[in-house]
Short mmCIF file of C-alpha atoms in Angstrom, two decimals:
data_model
loop_
_atom_site.label_atom_id
_atom_site.label_comp_id
_atom_site.label_asym_id
_atom_site.label_seq_id
_atom_site.Cartn_x
_atom_site.Cartn_y
_atom_site.Cartn_z
CA UNK X 1 0.00 0.01 0.01
CA UNK X 2 1.25 3.58 -0.68
CA UNK X 3 2.78 5.34 2.25
CA UNK X 4 2.62 9.14 2.44
CA UNK X 5 5.12 9.33 5.33
CA UNK X 6 4.53 9.22 9.08
CA UNK X 7 2.56 12.12 10.56
CA UNK X 8 4.38 14.23 13.06
CA UNK X 9 2.82 13.85 16.49
CA UNK X 10 2.38 17.07 18.52
CA UNK X 11 4.31 16.69 21.67
CA UNK X 12 3.10 18.48 24.76
CA UNK X 13 5.41 20.91 26.50
CA UNK X 14 4.91 21.07 30.17
CA UNK X 15 5.97 23.89 32.50
CA UNK X 16 6.81 21.47 35.26
CA UNK X 17 8.31 17.95 35.33
CA UNK X 18 6.98 14.69 36.66
CA UNK X 19 8.90 11.77 38.01
CA UNK X 20 7.41 8.43 39.19
CA UNK X 21 6.32 8.88 42.75
CA UNK X 22 7.46 12.54 42.90
CA UNK X 23 5.82 15.72 41.66
CA UNK X 24 7.66 18.99 41.55
CA UNK X 25 5.36 21.74 42.70
CA UNK X 26 7.48 24.72 41.79
CA UNK X 27 6.90 26.68 38.60
CA UNK X 28 9.57 28.31 36.52
CA UNK X 29 9.27 31.79 35.10
CA UNK X 30 10.06 32.00 31.38
CA UNK X 31 11.49 35.05 29.66
CA UNK X 32 9.20 36.47 26.95
CA UNK X 33 12.31 36.87 24.76
CA UNK X 34 13.25 33.22 25.21
CA UNK X 35 9.81 32.08 24.30
CA UNK X 36 9.90 34.21 21.19
CA UNK X 37 13.24 32.76 20.11
CA UNK X 38 12.10 29.24 20.82
CA UNK X 39 8.89 29.71 18.80
CA UNK X 40 10.86 31.11 15.87
CA UNK X 41 13.16 28.10 16.05
CA UNK X 42 10.25 25.63 16.01
CA UNK X 43 8.59 27.56 13.11
CA UNK X 44 11.86 27.46 11.12
CA UNK X 45 12.33 23.76 11.68
CA UNK X 46 8.75 23.08 10.73
CA UNK X 47 9.12 25.01 7.46
CA UNK X 48 12.35 23.16 6.66
CA UNK X 49 10.69 19.75 7.20
CA UNK X 50 7.67 20.61 5.14
CA UNK X 51 9.84 21.96 2.34
CA UNK X 52 11.87 18.78 2.31
CA UNK X 53 8.75 16.56 2.18
CA UNK X 54 7.25 18.55 -0.72
CA UNK X 55 10.48 18.43 -2.75
CA UNK X 56 10.98 14.72 -1.98
CA UNK X 57 7.52 13.88 -3.28
CA UNK X 58 7.99 16.07 -6.32
CA UNK X 59 11.37 14.69 -7.39
CA UNK X 60 11.28 11.24 -5.83
CA UNK X 61 7.67 10.06 -5.98
CA UNK X 62 7.02 6.81 -4.20
CA UNK X 63 6.93 4.24 -6.95
CA UNK X 64 4.26 2.21 -5.20
CA UNK X 65 1.81 5.10 -5.49
CA UNK X 66 2.28 5.35 -9.27
CA UNK X 67 0.31 3.28 -11.78
CA UNK X 68 2.64 0.95 -13.65
CA UNK X 69 3.48 2.17 -17.22
CA UNK X 70 0.95 1.12 -19.72
CA UNK X 71 2.19 -1.51 -22.25
CA UNK X 72 -0.13 0.03 -24.82
CA UNK X 73 1.53 2.24 -27.46
CA UNK X 74 0.27 5.85 -27.46
CA UNK X 75 1.11 6.53 -31.09
CA UNK X 76 -1.82 4.35 -32.41
CA UNK X 77 -4.14 7.30 -31.79
CA UNK X 78 -7.66 7.45 -33.17
CA UNK X 79 -7.07 4.51 -35.50
CA UNK X 80 -7.64 2.13 -32.65
CA UNK X 81 -11.19 3.35 -32.16
CA UNK X 82 -12.04 2.59 -35.72
CA UNK X 83 -11.60 -1.15 -35.12
CA UNK X 84 -13.93 -3.63 -33.45
CA UNK X 85 -12.30 -6.93 -32.42
CA UNK X 86 -14.75 -9.83 -32.31
CA UNK X 87 -13.74 -12.91 -30.45
CA UNK X 88 -15.82 -16.01 -31.32
CA UNK X 89 -15.86 -18.84 -28.82
CA UNK X 90 -18.10 -21.63 -27.49
CA UNK X 91 -19.30 -22.72 -24.05
CA UNK X 92 -17.22 -25.83 -24.08
CA UNK X 93 -13.90 -23.91 -24.36
CA UNK X 94 -14.67 -20.40 -23.09
CA UNK X 95 -13.82 -20.75 -19.44
CA UNK X 96 -10.43 -22.31 -20.21
CA UNK X 97 -9.37 -20.20 -23.18
CA UNK X 98 -10.89 -16.78 -22.97
CA UNK X 99 -9.82 -15.30 -19.59
CA UNK X 100 -6.11 -15.08 -20.53
CA UNK X 101 -6.91 -12.61 -23.29
CA UNK X 102 -8.25 -9.89 -20.94
CA UNK X 103 -4.72 -9.37 -19.44
CA UNK X 104 -2.82 -9.94 -22.69
CA UNK X 105 -4.04 -9.68 -26.32
CA UNK X 106 -7.18 -7.59 -25.64
CA UNK X 107 -5.57 -5.43 -22.95
CA UNK X 108 -4.80 -2.59 -25.35
CA UNK X 109 -7.93 -3.05 -27.53
CA UNK X 110 -10.44 -0.22 -26.76
CA UNK X 111 -13.36 -1.89 -28.44
CA UNK X 112 -14.05 -5.60 -28.49
CA UNK X 113 -17.06 -7.96 -28.02
CA UNK X 114 -17.29 -11.68 -27.27
CA UNK X 115 -19.77 -14.05 -29.00
CA UNK X 116 -20.60 -17.61 -28.05
CA UNK X 117 -23.36 -20.18 -28.04
CA UNK X 118 -24.08 -19.36 -24.40
CA UNK X 119 -24.63 -15.97 -22.81
CA UNK X 120 -22.68 -15.56 -19.58
CA UNK X 121 -20.11 -13.52 -17.80
CA UNK X 122 -16.41 -14.49 -17.69
CA UNK X 123 -14.13 -12.63 -15.44
CA UNK X 124 -16.43 -9.68 -15.33
CA UNK X 125 -16.83 -9.54 -19.14
CA UNK X 126 -20.08 -10.16 -20.89
CA UNK X 127 -20.25 -12.96 -23.41
CA UNK X 128 -23.09 -12.43 -25.85
CA UNK X 129 -25.31 -15.19 -27.31
CA UNK X 130 -24.54 -15.02 -31.04
CA UNK X 131 -27.89 -16.64 -31.96
CA UNK X 132 -30.07 -14.34 -29.80
CA UNK X 133 -32.32 -11.40 -30.80
CA UNK X 134 -33.50 -12.83 -34.05
CA UNK X 135 -29.98 -13.33 -35.47
CA UNK X 136 -31.09 -16.56 -37.14
CA UNK X 137 -34.30 -17.59 -38.84
CA UNK X 138 -37.04 -19.48 -36.98
CA UNK X 139 -36.61 -22.43 -39.37
CA UNK X 140 -32.92 -22.71 -38.63
CA UNK X 141 -33.53 -22.28 -34.96
CA UNK X 142 -35.89 -25.17 -34.91
CA UNK X 143 -33.69 -27.49 -36.96
CA UNK X 144 -31.99 -30.48 -35.39
CA UNK X 145 -28.58 -28.94 -36.10
CA UNK X 146 -29.16 -26.43 -33.34
CA UNK X 147 -30.25 -28.93 -30.70
CA UNK X 148 -26.99 -28.45 -28.82
CA UNK X 149 -27.57 -24.69 -28.71
CA UNK X 150 -31.06 -25.14 -27.20
CA UNK X 151 -29.61 -27.62 -24.78
CA UNK X 152 -27.11 -24.98 -23.58
CA UNK X 153 -29.74 -22.19 -23.48
CA UNK X 154 -32.07 -24.33 -21.34
CA UNK X 155 -29.60 -25.90 -18.92
CA UNK X 156 -26.57 -23.60 -19.16
CA UNK X 157 -23.26 -24.99 -17.98
CA UNK X 158 -25.06 -27.65 -15.95
CA UNK X 159 -26.14 -29.11 -19.21
CA UNK X 160 -22.48 -29.74 -20.26
CA UNK X 161 -21.81 -32.03 -17.39
CA UNK X 162 -24.08 -34.84 -18.75
CA UNK X 163 -22.66 -34.24 -22.23
CA UNK X 164 -19.12 -34.74 -21.08
CA UNK X 165 -19.85 -38.41 -20.21
CA UNK X 166 -21.17 -39.27 -23.73
CA UNK X 167 -19.45 -37.15 -26.34
CA UNK X 168 -16.28 -35.20 -27.24
CA UNK X 169 -17.49 -31.76 -26.68
CA UNK X 170 -14.31 -29.73 -26.42
CA UNK X 171 -13.72 -28.04 -29.78
CA UNK X 172 -9.98 -28.36 -29.31
CA UNK X 173 -10.22 -32.16 -29.64
CA UNK X 174 -10.84 -32.15 -33.32
CA UNK X 175 -13.46 -31.77 -36.02
CA UNK X 176 -15.41 -34.98 -35.55
CA UNK X 177 -18.98 -35.82 -36.24
CA UNK X 178 -19.57 -36.58 -32.58
CA UNK X 179 -18.42 -33.12 -31.51
CA UNK X 180 -21.67 -31.09 -31.21
CA UNK X 181 -19.73 -27.91 -30.27
CA UNK X 182 -17.78 -28.01 -33.46
CA UNK X 183 -20.85 -28.89 -35.48
CA UNK X 184 -22.62 -25.93 -34.06
CA UNK X 185 -19.77 -23.52 -34.72
CA UNK X 186 -20.32 -23.26 -38.46
CA UNK X 187 -23.71 -21.66 -37.83
CA UNK X 188 -22.22 -18.81 -35.88
CA UNK X 189 -20.42 -16.97 -38.65
CA UNK X 190 -23.28 -15.20 -40.52
CA UNK X 191 -25.24 -14.14 -37.38
CA UNK X 192 -21.95 -12.98 -35.88
CA UNK X 193 -21.47 -10.58 -38.81
CA UNK X 194 -24.88 -8.95 -38.28
CA UNK X 195 -24.56 -8.91 -34.46
CA UNK X 196 -21.14 -7.20 -34.64
CA UNK X 197 -22.37 -4.59 -37.09
CA UNK X 198 -25.22 -3.77 -34.76
CA UNK X 199 -22.88 -3.74 -31.77
CA UNK X 200 -20.67 -1.00 -33.26
CA UNK X 201 -22.09 0.36 -36.56
CA UNK X 202 -19.59 3.22 -36.60
CA UNK X 203 -16.52 0.92 -36.78
CA UNK X 204 -14.57 1.03 -40.02
CA UNK X 205 -12.93 -2.32 -39.50
CA UNK X 206 -14.14 -5.55 -37.91
CA UNK X 207 -11.46 -8.07 -36.90
CA UNK X 208 -12.54 -11.64 -36.13
CA UNK X 209 -10.48 -14.01 -34.00
CA UNK X 210 -10.96 -17.19 -31.96
CA UNK X 211 -10.14 -18.12 -28.40
CA UNK X 212 -6.86 -19.65 -29.34
CA UNK X 213 -5.78 -16.81 -31.62
CA UNK X 214 -2.98 -14.44 -30.61
CA UNK X 215 -3.51 -10.88 -31.86
CA UNK X 216 -0.58 -8.51 -32.23
CA UNK X 217 -2.62 -5.36 -31.76
CA UNK X 218 0.00 -2.73 -32.59
CA UNK X 219 0.86 -4.42 -35.79
CA UNK X 220 -2.79 -4.91 -36.77
CA UNK X 221 -3.55 -1.16 -36.36
CA UNK X 222 -0.51 -0.22 -38.40
CA UNK X 223 -1.40 -2.69 -41.08
CA UNK X 224 -4.97 -1.54 -41.53
CA UNK X 225 -3.82 2.07 -42.00
CA UNK X 226 -2.45 0.92 -45.33
CA UNK X 227 -5.91 0.05 -46.67
CA UNK X 228 -8.94 2.08 -47.71
CA UNK X 229 -11.80 1.37 -45.21
CA UNK X 230 -14.41 2.83 -47.54
CA UNK X 231 -14.00 -0.10 -49.95
CA UNK X 232 -15.47 -3.58 -49.42
CA UNK X 233 -12.38 -5.52 -48.26
CA UNK X 234 -11.90 -9.06 -46.97
CA UNK X 235 -8.40 -9.73 -45.52
CA UNK X 236 -6.93 -12.92 -44.08
CA UNK X 237 -4.96 -16.14 -44.44
CA UNK X 238 -6.07 -17.99 -47.62
CA UNK X 239 -7.45 -21.49 -47.39
CA UNK X 240 -9.18 -23.75 -49.86
CA UNK X 241 -11.91 -26.28 -49.16
CA UNK X 242 -14.25 -27.82 -51.73
CA UNK X 243 -12.89 -25.35 -54.37
CA UNK X 244 -13.91 -22.46 -52.18
CA UNK X 245 -11.26 -19.79 -51.34
CA UNK X 246 -11.81 -18.21 -47.98
CA UNK X 247 -10.03 -16.67 -44.96
CA UNK X 248 -9.26 -19.16 -42.24
CA UNK X 249 -11.22 -18.30 -39.13
CA UNK X 250 -8.60 -19.41 -36.52
CA UNK X 251 -5.92 -17.30 -38.26
CA UNK X 252 -8.16 -14.26 -37.92
CA UNK X 253 -9.64 -12.18 -40.65
CA UNK X 254 -10.75 -8.58 -41.34
CA UNK X 255 -13.79 -7.09 -43.01
CA UNK X 256 -14.31 -3.43 -43.75
CA UNK X 257 -17.70 -1.91 -42.94
CA UNK X 258 -18.84 -1.91 -46.57
CA UNK X 259 -18.03 -5.59 -46.88
CA UNK X 260 -19.96 -6.28 -43.65
CA UNK X 261 -23.02 -4.42 -45.04
CA UNK X 262 -22.91 -6.49 -48.27
CA UNK X 263 -22.92 -9.74 -46.32
CA UNK X 264 -25.85 -8.71 -44.09
CA UNK X 265 -27.90 -7.48 -47.04
CA UNK X 266 -27.18 -10.56 -49.05
CA UNK X 267 -28.12 -12.96 -46.26
CA UNK X 268 -31.28 -11.03 -45.39
CA UNK X 269 -32.38 -11.23 -49.01
CA UNK X 270 -31.73 -14.97 -49.31
CA UNK X 271 -32.27 -16.41 -45.86
CA UNK X 272 -33.40 -19.86 -46.91
CA UNK X 273 -30.50 -20.25 -49.36
CA UNK X 274 -27.83 -19.47 -46.81
CA UNK X 275 -29.50 -21.54 -44.09
CA UNK X 276 -29.30 -24.49 -46.44
CA UNK X 277 -25.66 -23.72 -47.32
CA UNK X 278 -24.84 -23.48 -43.59
CA UNK X 279 -26.12 -27.03 -43.10
CA UNK X 280 -24.18 -28.34 -46.08
CA UNK X 281 -20.89 -26.44 -45.40
CA UNK X 282 -18.07 -28.13 -43.55
CA UNK X 283 -17.09 -24.90 -41.79
CA UNK X 284 -18.45 -21.47 -41.08
CA UNK X 285 -15.46 -19.58 -42.42
CA UNK X 286 -15.92 -21.36 -45.73
CA UNK X 287 -19.60 -20.31 -45.73
CA UNK X 288 -18.63 -16.73 -45.14
CA UNK X 289 -16.15 -16.99 -48.02
CA UNK X 290 -18.99 -18.18 -50.22
CA UNK X 291 -21.33 -15.33 -49.41
CA UNK X 292 -18.57 -12.80 -49.91
CA UNK X 293 -17.77 -14.20 -53.31
CA UNK X 294 -21.50 -13.93 -54.09
CA UNK X 295 -21.34 -10.18 -53.38
CA UNK X 296 -18.10 -9.70 -55.33
CA UNK X 297 -15.76 -9.19 -52.34
CA UNK X 298 -12.61 -11.18 -53.13
CA UNK X 299 -10.20 -12.36 -50.44
CA UNK X 300 -6.96 -10.46 -50.07
CA UNK X 301 -4.36 -13.03 -49.01
CA UNK X 302 -2.47 -11.55 -46.11
CA UNK X 303 -0.06 -14.39 -45.39
CA UNK X 304 2.31 -14.34 -43.57
CA UNK X 305 0.81 -11.62 -41.41
CA UNK X 306 -2.13 -13.89 -40.48
CA UNK X 307 -0.77 -17.25 -39.33
CA UNK X 308 -2.37 -20.69 -39.02
CA UNK X 309 0.57 -21.89 -36.85
CA UNK X 310 1.28 -21.32 -33.20
CA UNK X 311 4.41 -19.24 -32.61
CA UNK X 312 6.17 -22.42 -31.41
CA UNK X 313 5.31 -24.36 -34.59
CA UNK X 314 6.12 -21.66 -37.15
CA UNK X 315 8.94 -22.12 -39.59
CA UNK X 316 10.18 -18.68 -40.51
CA UNK X 317 11.57 -19.97 -43.82
CA UNK X 318 8.47 -21.77 -45.12
CA UNK X 319 7.28 -20.51 -48.49
CA UNK X 320 3.60 -19.99 -49.25
CA UNK X 321 2.31 -17.88 -52.10
CA UNK X 322 5.89 -17.00 -52.76
CA UNK X 323 6.36 -15.36 -49.35
CA UNK X 324 8.45 -16.40 -46.37
CA UNK X 325 7.42 -15.13 -42.92
CA UNK X 326 10.86 -14.04 -41.72
CA UNK X 327 10.93 -10.55 -43.17
CA UNK X 328 7.31 -9.70 -42.47
CA UNK X 329 5.35 -8.44 -39.45
CA UNK X 330 2.97 -10.84 -37.65
CA UNK X 331 -0.62 -9.91 -36.95
CA UNK X 332 -1.88 -13.24 -35.59
CA UNK X 333 -0.82 -16.73 -34.45
CA UNK X 334 -3.24 -19.63 -34.13
CA UNK X 335 -3.47 -22.74 -31.91
CA UNK X 336 -1.99 -20.80 -29.01
CA UNK X 337 -2.24 -22.32 -25.48
CA UNK X 338 -2.65 -20.19 -22.38
CA UNK X 339 1.00 -20.51 -21.36
CA UNK X 340 2.15 -19.63 -24.95
CA UNK X 341 -0.10 -16.58 -24.97
CA UNK X 342 1.24 -15.37 -21.57
CA UNK X 343 4.85 -15.93 -22.56
CA UNK X 344 4.51 -14.20 -25.97
CA UNK X 345 2.61 -11.29 -24.45
CA UNK X 346 5.39 -10.77 -21.92
CA UNK X 347 7.87 -10.60 -24.75
CA UNK X 348 5.69 -8.33 -26.90
CA UNK X 349 5.18 -5.97 -23.79
CA UNK X 350 8.98 -5.65 -23.38
CA UNK X 351 9.40 -5.08 -27.10
CA UNK X 352 6.86 -2.23 -27.16
CA UNK X 353 8.54 -0.67 -24.18
CA UNK X 354 12.12 -0.93 -25.42
CA UNK X 355 11.82 -0.67 -29.24
CA UNK X 356 10.36 1.95 -31.56
CA UNK X 357 10.06 -0.59 -34.44
CA UNK X 358 7.20 -2.84 -35.32
CA UNK X 359 7.72 -6.46 -34.45
CA UNK X 360 8.65 -8.85 -37.27
CA UNK X 361 8.67 -12.62 -37.44
CA UNK X 362 12.48 -12.37 -37.47
CA UNK X 363 12.43 -10.44 -34.16
CA UNK X 364 10.14 -13.11 -32.64
CA UNK X 365 12.54 -15.83 -33.61
CA UNK X 366 15.76 -14.09 -32.61
CA UNK X 367 14.59 -12.62 -29.25
CA UNK X 368 11.78 -15.01 -28.19
CA UNK X 369 12.36 -18.46 -29.74
CA UNK X 370 16.14 -18.66 -30.28
CA UNK X 371 17.02 -18.23 -26.53
CA UNK X 372 14.87 -21.30 -25.77
CA UNK X 373 16.68 -23.64 -28.10
CA UNK X 374 19.13 -26.18 -26.62
CA UNK X 375 21.52 -28.89 -27.78
CA UNK X 376 19.04 -31.37 -26.28
CA UNK X 377 15.63 -31.16 -24.62
CA UNK X 378 13.96 -34.14 -22.94
CA UNK X 379 10.21 -34.71 -23.36
CA UNK X 380 10.14 -32.38 -26.35
CA UNK X 381 9.32 -32.67 -30.05
CA UNK X 382 10.51 -29.99 -32.50
CA UNK X 383 8.58 -31.42 -35.45
CA UNK X 384 11.68 -32.57 -37.46
CA UNK X 385 9.94 -34.21 -40.32
CA UNK X 386 12.19 -33.81 -43.34
CA UNK X 387 13.71 -37.26 -42.91
CA UNK X 388 12.47 -40.03 -40.57
CA UNK X 389 14.44 -43.24 -39.94
CA UNK X 390 11.94 -45.68 -38.57
CA UNK X 391 12.74 -48.60 -36.30
CA UNK X 392 10.37 -50.72 -38.31
CA UNK X 393 13.25 -51.03 -40.71
CA UNK X 394 15.92 -52.82 -38.74
CA UNK X 395 18.62 -51.72 -41.23
CA UNK X 396 17.62 -48.06 -40.71
CA UNK X 397 17.07 -48.23 -36.98
CA UNK X 398 18.94 -45.61 -34.93
CA UNK X 399 20.05 -46.96 -31.52
CA UNK X 400 20.38 -43.73 -29.58
CA UNK X 401 19.84 -39.98 -29.36
CA UNK X 402 23.56 -39.45 -29.83
CA UNK X 403 23.45 -41.47 -33.11
CA UNK X 404 20.49 -39.37 -34.26
CA UNK X 405 22.42 -36.19 -33.50
CA UNK X 406 25.39 -37.55 -35.39
CA UNK X 407 23.20 -38.07 -38.43
CA UNK X 408 22.10 -34.50 -38.29
CA UNK X 409 25.69 -33.36 -37.82
CA UNK X 410 26.83 -35.35 -40.91
CA UNK X 411 24.37 -33.25 -43.11
CA UNK X 412 25.65 -29.70 -43.31
CA UNK X 413 22.11 -28.45 -44.00
CA UNK X 414 20.58 -30.12 -40.99
CA UNK X 415 19.56 -27.69 -38.24
CA UNK X 416 17.58 -29.92 -35.78
CA UNK X 417 16.62 -33.47 -34.94
CA UNK X 418 14.24 -35.47 -32.73
CA UNK X 419 14.52 -38.97 -31.37
CA UNK X 420 11.86 -41.22 -29.82
CA UNK X 421 13.55 -43.44 -27.38
CA UNK X 422 10.81 -46.03 -27.19
CA UNK X 423 10.42 -46.59 -30.97
CA UNK X 424 13.95 -45.81 -32.00
CA UNK X 425 12.88 -43.25 -34.56
CA UNK X 426 15.33 -40.53 -35.71
CA UNK X 427 13.99 -37.48 -37.47
CA UNK X 428 16.09 -34.59 -38.88
CA UNK X 429 15.19 -31.30 -40.48
CA UNK X 430 16.71 -28.34 -42.29
CA UNK X 431 14.19 -25.90 -40.80
CA UNK X 432 14.11 -24.42 -37.33
CA UNK X 433 11.09 -24.83 -35.11
CA UNK X 434 10.75 -24.68 -31.36
CA UNK X 435 7.96 -27.23 -31.07
CA UNK X 436 6.32 -28.38 -27.84
CA UNK X 437 6.40 -30.76 -24.91
CA UNK X 438 5.36 -34.24 -26.13
CA UNK X 439 5.07 -37.83 -25.02
CA UNK X 440 5.34 -39.20 -28.61
CA UNK X 441 7.00 -38.07 -31.80
CA UNK X 442 4.96 -36.25 -34.45
CA UNK X 443 5.06 -38.12 -37.75
CA UNK X 444 2.63 -35.87 -39.73
CA UNK X 445 2.32 -32.08 -39.35
CA UNK X 446 -0.42 -30.30 -41.21
CA UNK X 447 0.58 -26.85 -42.42
CA UNK X 448 -3.06 -26.19 -43.30
CA UNK X 449 -4.22 -27.15 -39.80
CA UNK X 450 -1.22 -25.56 -38.18
CA UNK X 451 -0.64 -28.55 -35.90
CA UNK X 452 0.59 -32.09 -35.66
CA UNK X 453 -2.20 -34.50 -36.80
CA UNK X 454 -0.55 -37.87 -36.31
CA UNK X 455 1.91 -39.19 -33.76
CA UNK X 456 4.08 -42.32 -33.62
CA UNK X 457 1.82 -45.24 -32.67
CA UNK X 458 -1.44 -43.48 -33.56
CA UNK X 459 -1.99 -45.18 -36.86
CA UNK X 460 -4.55 -43.07 -38.64
CA UNK X 461 -5.96 -41.41 -35.49
CA UNK X 462 -5.39 -37.67 -35.85
CA UNK X 463 -7.27 -36.65 -32.69
CA UNK X 464 -4.91 -37.59 -29.93
CA UNK X 465 -3.11 -34.79 -28.19
CA UNK X 466 0.47 -35.13 -26.98
CA UNK X 467 0.79 -31.55 -25.87
CA UNK X 468 1.97 -30.33 -22.50
CA UNK X 469 0.09 -31.82 -19.63
CA UNK X 470 0.10 -35.37 -21.05
CA UNK X 471 3.84 -35.73 -21.34
CA UNK X 472 6.37 -38.37 -20.32
CA UNK X 473 9.74 -36.61 -20.11
CA UNK X 474 12.51 -38.43 -21.85
CA UNK X 475 10.38 -40.43 -24.23
CA UNK X 476 10.96 -37.86 -27.02
CA UNK X 477 14.17 -35.93 -27.14
CA UNK X 478 14.91 -32.99 -29.49
CA UNK X 479 17.98 -30.92 -30.26
CA UNK X 480 19.31 -28.12 -32.36
CA UNK X 481 22.67 -27.65 -34.11
CA UNK X 482 23.48 -24.58 -32.03
CA UNK X 483 26.79 -23.90 -33.87
CA UNK X 484 24.81 -23.54 -37.14
CA UNK X 485 22.03 -21.22 -36.02
CA UNK X 486 24.01 -18.01 -36.18
CA UNK X 487 24.79 -18.57 -39.85
CA UNK X 488 21.11 -19.47 -40.39
CA UNK X 489 19.96 -16.16 -38.84
CA UNK X 490 22.49 -14.20 -40.92
CA UNK X 491 21.35 -15.82 -44.12
CA UNK X 492 17.69 -15.18 -43.30
CA UNK X 493 18.36 -11.52 -42.44
CA UNK X 494 20.31 -11.06 -45.70
CA UNK X 495 17.25 -12.09 -47.63
CA UNK X 496 15.35 -9.15 -46.22
CA UNK X 497 18.10 -6.60 -46.76
CA UNK X 498 19.00 -7.72 -50.22
CA UNK X 499 15.45 -7.49 -51.52
CA UNK X 500 14.77 -4.34 -49.49
CA UNK X 501 11.45 -5.87 -48.55
CA UNK X 502 8.59 -4.02 -46.98
CA UNK X 503 7.33 -5.69 -43.81
CA UNK X 504 3.79 -5.52 -45.18
CA UNK X 505 1.87 -7.25 -47.99
CA UNK X 506 -0.47 -4.68 -49.53
#
C-alpha cells in the first residue's frame, strides 16, 4: 500500500516535570524573549521539514503510489477506435481459453465484443449469445442442427456435465462428427457478422479471431492504416476447401464496414438459401467466403501476417504464395495455448517498451524463440519431419539420441533433430522450429491445420493430443545444431536486406 510518510505527532510541552512517585510543585518563570526565540526556532524547523517533504515527493515520488507504465503504445491514436475486435468462442472452451486474453491480447484493444453459443459473464466480461435477438431464422433455430444450442440455452453450464460423459464436446479435440460444439460452430459466422455490425455500426474495421488466436494489436492497427476502409475489403490467411477460397477463421480475418453491409444485405435477401448452405458447409469460415464471393468481395491473402501456426510451430523460412514469414510483421498466431499466450505477451510488452520498431517474425525468432533452443531437450518434439528413420526397418534403426544427433551433424544443411527413445525413430530437419512438450513423436504435421495431426503409434488417429500436460519426459528428445544457427539467422536476415522488402503485404 502507498505510504505518504509518518505524521508528526504534537508533543506536549509542560511547564513542570513529573517523575514516578514525585511531583515537583514549583513553577519556573520564562522570559518572553526566550519564548519568542524558541517559537521562531520551532517555526523554522517546521518550514524546513515541510519543504523537504514537498520536494521529496516532487522529485522522488514513491513508486508504489504510481500506476505501472501502460504497455499500450500511445502513437496508435484514433485509428484504434475505428476497429472492433470480435472474439468467437463456445461454451465448451470459453472458461479455459478466454480469460487469458483480458490481461494480454485484448488489454490494449479499446473496443471488443465476445460471441458464443451461451450468454454468460467471464471474469467480469459479458459474453453475448450469437444466436439471440433474431440473429437466425425461426426455421434454422428449430432444426436439429441447433439442438446443442437449445440444450445450452435451457440448462446452461449444468447441461454440459451430462454431455461430457457421452461425447467429445471440447472443440480443441478435433473436427469429428460426434463433436456437437464444433458442428454448431459453423452456424455462428453469418449471425456474428450482423450482430457485430449492430454492436458498433460506426466501426470502420471488424477483426474476427478465436479463443486460441494471438492478436498482435499494434501491428494490426499499423497494417490496416495501409488500406482504404471505404472499400469492401476481406483480408486474411487464404485457405481452400471444396474449391472455395476463404479466410481461415482461426488465423483471424478482417472485414471493412462496406463488406459487412454487403454480407448482411445478401443474407437477409436470401435467408433460406444461406441456411441451407450452412447445413451443407463443412465450416463457417468457408460459408462466409461463399457469401462474400456472391457479393463480389474477393479475399486479399495476407499471409504471412495472419498465421495458422502457433508461434512455437512456425517455420520462418516456409514459403507460401511465394512469401516467407521471416521478413514480415506478424498480426496473428493460431493454436496458442494459455502458457504460450502469456509468454509471448510478456515478450511483446517488453518489445513495445524498449523498441520503436514494429515487431517482425524475425524479431520473434531471434529474441523470443532462439534463446529457448538447446543442444538437447527431454520430453520435447521440435517437429523434425524432413527425414524419418523408422525402427520398423531394422537396417535403418537408430540406436540412440547421440546417433540421431550424429546423423544431423553429418548433413551440413541439418539444423535440428528429434529422437523417440521407445520406438527408436530418428527425425532430422533443415528448418528451425521450437515445437512443444510431447510424449510421442509427431510423424505428420499439417501446415493447413497448423498442428501435428498424427503421432508415432497413432496409426490413422489424428485426434490424440500429446501436448503439454500429457507428457512423459525423456520419451521424446529433441535438439538443435546450435553452432549452425548464427549462420542461419544471418542468411535469413540477408534475404530481407538484399530484396529491401517491406514488412507489409499490400
